[in-house]
Coordinates of C-alpha atoms in Angstrom, one line a residue:
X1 CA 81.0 42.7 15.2
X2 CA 82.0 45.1 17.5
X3 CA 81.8 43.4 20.5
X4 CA 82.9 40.0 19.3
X5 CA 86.2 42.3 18.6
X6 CA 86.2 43.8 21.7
X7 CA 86.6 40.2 23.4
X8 CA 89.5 39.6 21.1
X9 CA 91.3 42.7 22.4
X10 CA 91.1 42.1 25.5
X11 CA 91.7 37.9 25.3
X12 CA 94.9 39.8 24.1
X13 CA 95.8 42.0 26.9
X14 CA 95.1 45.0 25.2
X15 CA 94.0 48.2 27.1
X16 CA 90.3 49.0 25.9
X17 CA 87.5 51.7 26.5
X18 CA 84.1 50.8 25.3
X19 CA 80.9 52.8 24.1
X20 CA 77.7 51.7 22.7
X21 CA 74.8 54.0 22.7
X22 CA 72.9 51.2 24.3
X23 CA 75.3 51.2 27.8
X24 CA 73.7 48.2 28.9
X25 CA 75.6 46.0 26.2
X26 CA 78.6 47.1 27.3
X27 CA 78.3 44.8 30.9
X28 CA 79.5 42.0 29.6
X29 CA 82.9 43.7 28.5
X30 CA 83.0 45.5 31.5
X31 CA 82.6 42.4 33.6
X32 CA 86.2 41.3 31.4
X33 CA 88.0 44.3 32.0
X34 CA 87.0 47.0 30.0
X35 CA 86.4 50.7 30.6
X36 CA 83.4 51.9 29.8
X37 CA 82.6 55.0 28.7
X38 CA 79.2 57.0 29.4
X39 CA 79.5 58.7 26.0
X40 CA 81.5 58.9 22.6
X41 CA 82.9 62.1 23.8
X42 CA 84.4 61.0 26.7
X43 CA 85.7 57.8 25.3
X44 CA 87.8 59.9 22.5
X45 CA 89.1 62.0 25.3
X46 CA 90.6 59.1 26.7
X47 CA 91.9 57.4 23.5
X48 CA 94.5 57.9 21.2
X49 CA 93.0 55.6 17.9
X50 CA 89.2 55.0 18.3
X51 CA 87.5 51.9 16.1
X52 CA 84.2 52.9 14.9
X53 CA 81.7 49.9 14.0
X54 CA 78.5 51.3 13.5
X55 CA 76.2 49.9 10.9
X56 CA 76.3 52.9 8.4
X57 CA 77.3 56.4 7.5
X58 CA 74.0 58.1 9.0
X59 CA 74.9 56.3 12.7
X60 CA 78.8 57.7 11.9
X61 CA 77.3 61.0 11.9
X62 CA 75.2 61.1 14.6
X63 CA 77.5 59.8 17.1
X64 CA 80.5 61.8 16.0
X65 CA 78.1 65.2 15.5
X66 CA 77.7 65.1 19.0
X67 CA 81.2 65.3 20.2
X68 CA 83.0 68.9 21.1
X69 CA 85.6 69.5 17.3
X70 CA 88.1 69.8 20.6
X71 CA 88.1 66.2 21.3
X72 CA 89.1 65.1 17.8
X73 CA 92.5 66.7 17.8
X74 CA 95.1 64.5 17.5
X75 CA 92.9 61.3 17.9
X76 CA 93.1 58.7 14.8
X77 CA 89.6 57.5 14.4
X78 CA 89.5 54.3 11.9
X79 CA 86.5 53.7 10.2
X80 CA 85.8 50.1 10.0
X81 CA 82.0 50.0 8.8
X82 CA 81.0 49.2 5.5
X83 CA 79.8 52.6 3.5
X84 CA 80.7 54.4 -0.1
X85 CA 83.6 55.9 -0.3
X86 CA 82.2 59.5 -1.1
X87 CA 80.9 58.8 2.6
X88 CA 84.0 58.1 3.8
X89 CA 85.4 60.9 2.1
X90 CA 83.0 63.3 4.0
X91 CA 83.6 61.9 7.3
X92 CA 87.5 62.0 6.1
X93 CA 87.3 65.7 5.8
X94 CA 85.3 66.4 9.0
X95 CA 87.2 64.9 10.8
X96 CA 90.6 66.4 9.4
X97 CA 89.1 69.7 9.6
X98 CA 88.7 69.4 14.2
X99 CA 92.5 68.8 13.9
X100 CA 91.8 65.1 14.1
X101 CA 93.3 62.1 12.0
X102 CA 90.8 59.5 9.6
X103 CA 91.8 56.0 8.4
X104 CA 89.0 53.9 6.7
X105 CA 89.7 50.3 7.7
X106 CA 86.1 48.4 6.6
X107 CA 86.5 44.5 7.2
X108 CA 85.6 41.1 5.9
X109 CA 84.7 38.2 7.8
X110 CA 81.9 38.4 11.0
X111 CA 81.5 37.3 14.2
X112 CA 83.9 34.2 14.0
X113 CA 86.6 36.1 12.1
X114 CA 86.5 39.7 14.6
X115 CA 86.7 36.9 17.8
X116 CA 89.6 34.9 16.3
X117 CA 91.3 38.0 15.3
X118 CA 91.1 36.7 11.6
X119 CA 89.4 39.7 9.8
X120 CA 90.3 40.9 6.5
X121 CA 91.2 44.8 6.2
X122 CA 91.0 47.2 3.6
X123 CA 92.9 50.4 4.9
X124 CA 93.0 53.7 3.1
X125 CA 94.4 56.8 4.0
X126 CA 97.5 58.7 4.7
X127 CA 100.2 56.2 5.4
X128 CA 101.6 57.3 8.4
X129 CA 98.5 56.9 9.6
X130 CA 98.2 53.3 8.8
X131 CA 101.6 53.0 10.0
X132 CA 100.7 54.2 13.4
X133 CA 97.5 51.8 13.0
X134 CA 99.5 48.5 12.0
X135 CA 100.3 47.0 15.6
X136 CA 96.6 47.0 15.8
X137 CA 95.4 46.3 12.9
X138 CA 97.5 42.9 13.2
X139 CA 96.1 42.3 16.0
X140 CA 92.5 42.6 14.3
X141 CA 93.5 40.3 10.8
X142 CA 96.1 38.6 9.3
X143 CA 98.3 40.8 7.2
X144 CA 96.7 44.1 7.0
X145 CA 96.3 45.9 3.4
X146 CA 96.7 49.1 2.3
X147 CA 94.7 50.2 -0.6
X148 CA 95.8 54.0 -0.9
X149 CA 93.6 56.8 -0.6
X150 CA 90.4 57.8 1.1
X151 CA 87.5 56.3 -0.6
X152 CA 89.5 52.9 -2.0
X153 CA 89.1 51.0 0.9
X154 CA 85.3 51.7 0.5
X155 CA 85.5 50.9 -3.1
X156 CA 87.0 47.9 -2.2
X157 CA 85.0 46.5 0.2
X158 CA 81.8 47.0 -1.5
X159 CA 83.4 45.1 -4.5
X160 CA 83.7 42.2 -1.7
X161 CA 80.3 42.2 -0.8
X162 CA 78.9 42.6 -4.2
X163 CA 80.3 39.5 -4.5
X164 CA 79.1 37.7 -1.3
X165 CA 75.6 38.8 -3.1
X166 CA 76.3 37.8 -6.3
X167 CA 77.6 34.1 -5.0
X168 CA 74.6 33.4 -2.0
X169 CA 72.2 34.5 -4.9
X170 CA 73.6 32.2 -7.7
X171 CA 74.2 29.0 -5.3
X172 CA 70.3 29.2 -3.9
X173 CA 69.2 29.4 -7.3
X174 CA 71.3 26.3 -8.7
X175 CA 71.0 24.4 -5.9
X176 CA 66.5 24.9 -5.7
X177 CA 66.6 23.8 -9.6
X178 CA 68.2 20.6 -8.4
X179 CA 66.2 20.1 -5.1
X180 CA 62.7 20.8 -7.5
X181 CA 64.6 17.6 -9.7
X182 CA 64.6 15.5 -7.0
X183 CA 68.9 15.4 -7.8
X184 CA 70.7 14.1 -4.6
X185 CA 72.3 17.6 -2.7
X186 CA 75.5 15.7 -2.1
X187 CA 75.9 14.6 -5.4
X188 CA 75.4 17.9 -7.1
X189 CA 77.8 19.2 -4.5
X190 CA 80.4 16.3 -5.2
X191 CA 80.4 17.7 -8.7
X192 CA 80.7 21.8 -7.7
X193 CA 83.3 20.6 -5.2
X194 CA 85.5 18.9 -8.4
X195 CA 85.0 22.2 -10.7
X196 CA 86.4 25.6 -11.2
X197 CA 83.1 26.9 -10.0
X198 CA 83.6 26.6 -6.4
X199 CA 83.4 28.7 -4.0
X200 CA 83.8 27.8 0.1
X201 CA 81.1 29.8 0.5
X202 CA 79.0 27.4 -0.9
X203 CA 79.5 24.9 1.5
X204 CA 79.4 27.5 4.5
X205 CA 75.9 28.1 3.4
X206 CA 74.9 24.7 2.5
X207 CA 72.8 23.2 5.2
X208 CA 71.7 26.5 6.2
X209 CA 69.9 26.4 2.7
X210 CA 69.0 22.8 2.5
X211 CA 67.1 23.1 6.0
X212 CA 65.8 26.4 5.9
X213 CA 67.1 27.8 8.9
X214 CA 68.9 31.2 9.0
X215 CA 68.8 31.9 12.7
X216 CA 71.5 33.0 14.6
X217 CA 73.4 35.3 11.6
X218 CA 76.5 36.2 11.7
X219 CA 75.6 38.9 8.8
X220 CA 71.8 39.5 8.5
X221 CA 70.4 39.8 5.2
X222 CA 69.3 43.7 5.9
X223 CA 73.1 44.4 6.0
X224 CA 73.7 42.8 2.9
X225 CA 70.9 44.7 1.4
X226 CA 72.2 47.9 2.3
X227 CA 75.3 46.9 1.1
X228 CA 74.3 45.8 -1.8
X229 CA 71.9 48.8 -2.6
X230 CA 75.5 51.0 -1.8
X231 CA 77.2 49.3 -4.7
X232 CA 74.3 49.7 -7.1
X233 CA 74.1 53.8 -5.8
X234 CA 78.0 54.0 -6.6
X235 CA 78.7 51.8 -9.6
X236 CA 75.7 53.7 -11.6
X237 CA 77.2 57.4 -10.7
X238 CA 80.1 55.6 -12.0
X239 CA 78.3 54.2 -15.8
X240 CA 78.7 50.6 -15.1
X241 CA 76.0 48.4 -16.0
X242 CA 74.4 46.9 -12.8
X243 CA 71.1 45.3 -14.6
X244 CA 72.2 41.7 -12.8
X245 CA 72.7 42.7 -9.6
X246 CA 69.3 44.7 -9.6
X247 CA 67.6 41.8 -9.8
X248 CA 69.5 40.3 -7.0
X249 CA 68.9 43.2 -4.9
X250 CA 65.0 42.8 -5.4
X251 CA 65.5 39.0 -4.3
X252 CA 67.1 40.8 -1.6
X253 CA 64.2 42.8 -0.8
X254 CA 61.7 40.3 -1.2
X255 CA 63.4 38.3 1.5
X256 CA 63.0 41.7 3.8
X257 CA 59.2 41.5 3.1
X258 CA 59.4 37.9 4.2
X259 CA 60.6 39.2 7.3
X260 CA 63.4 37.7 7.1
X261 CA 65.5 40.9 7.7
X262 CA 67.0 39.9 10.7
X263 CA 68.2 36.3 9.8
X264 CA 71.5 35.4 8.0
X265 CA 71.7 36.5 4.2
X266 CA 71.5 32.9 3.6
X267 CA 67.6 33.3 3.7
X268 CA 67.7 34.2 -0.2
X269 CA 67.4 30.6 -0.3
X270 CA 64.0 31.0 1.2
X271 CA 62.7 34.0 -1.9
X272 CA 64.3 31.4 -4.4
X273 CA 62.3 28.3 -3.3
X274 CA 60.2 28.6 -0.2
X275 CA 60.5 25.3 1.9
X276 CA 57.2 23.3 0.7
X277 CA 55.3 21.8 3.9

């Protein structure tokens, strides 16, 4: 996600300083006109607002741990990953406390949306903060929103992809009952297309399902398993019942043991109804 964004900045002429604990995937950027830099320290140094995309709040924390309190102050770090907001709120205060600034900002969308600039954004934070963000930020997605305080951009965006779990799960399911029927595809989907029940989503996913084939993901299904396993940890501190998406999250974790961890979250189709030979 990261680096799809990163080519977005810069197909918009915007100054950019790149890290990635693996240097060697920064070349490509480099080779476009980005500067790279040989550590997260020493990018922050040179930056006024840093973007963070890491994949969750343990990676935040051992990037940022290793970077001098000094370097922080002043510097407005925005938070773009997908973690629960009492996470956020730790990394909020750390932050605050080496004199820097902390906007959470997670997204929606992937790799089509961060390269088109087409992103959805969740901001939270102080509001000059966002503010200061905004030129950026609408650079990054269409009309960016603030939510309020630290935490309910988290909250937020796990509500999203609750959903994106909740909707992949249900469509595999309906749509193997009518494959084991022998029902046309594109005549059940003629009839979701008419209703109230349908979501584009569906259709995004569609022959991905129907064919089996979840390479090349734009979100694999181990993200959307941590995600999903984030939700469950916060909406159960929080007394809400979370008995159906438990057993979505065990589909979930039956398509990891299928080793399908690394392919697009669309692959629940294949724990639903494995593809008969």
């Amino acid at each position: 996600m990261g680096q799809a964004l990163s080519h977005h900045l810069l197909a918009e002429n915007q100054p950019l300083v790149v890290f990635n604990r693996s240097l060697e995937k920064c070349d490509e950027l480099k080779a476009r006109g980005a500067a790279v830099a040989t550590s997260a320290q020493a990018l922050i140094e040179q930056s006024d607002i840093c973007l963070l995309f890491l994949s969750d709040a343990k990676a935040i924390s051992s990037v940022l741990d290793d970077i001098d309190n000094s370097a922080f102050e002043d510097c407005l770090i925005i938070q773009m990953a997908t973690i629960a907001p009492e996470e956020s709120r730790t990394l909020a205060n750390q932050v605050r406390a080496t004199g820097g600034r902390y906007l959470e900002c997670p997204v929606l969308g992937s790799l089509p949306e961060a390269g088109s600039g087409k992103l959805i954004l969740m901001a939270a934070g102080e509001k000059s903060d966002f503010n200061t963000a905004l030129p950026l930020l609408e650079l990054i997605g269409h009309e960016p929103q603030y939510i309020g305080d630290i935490g309910q951009g988290a909250t937020v965006k796990l509500a999203m992809n609750q959903l994106i779990a909740g909707l992949t799960a249900s469509f595999a399911l309906s749509l193997a009952l009518v494959e084991k029927e022998g029902i046309a595809t594109e005549q059940f989907m003629k009839i979701v297309r008419d209703s109230a029940l349908y979501a584009p989503t569906f259709d995004k996913k569609l022959t991905r399902m129907v064919d089996r084939d979840f390479s090349e993901p734009n979100f694999p299904t181990k993200h959307l398993a941590k995600d999903t396993r984030l939700f469950l940890s916060v909406a159960n501190e929080l007394g809400l019942d979370t008995s159906a998406l438990k057993g979505i999250e065990s589909l979930l974790q039956k398509t990891l043991d299928m080793g399908l961890d690394n392919t697009d979250y669309s692959a629940l189709m294949a724990a639903v109804s494995p593809k008969e030979s």
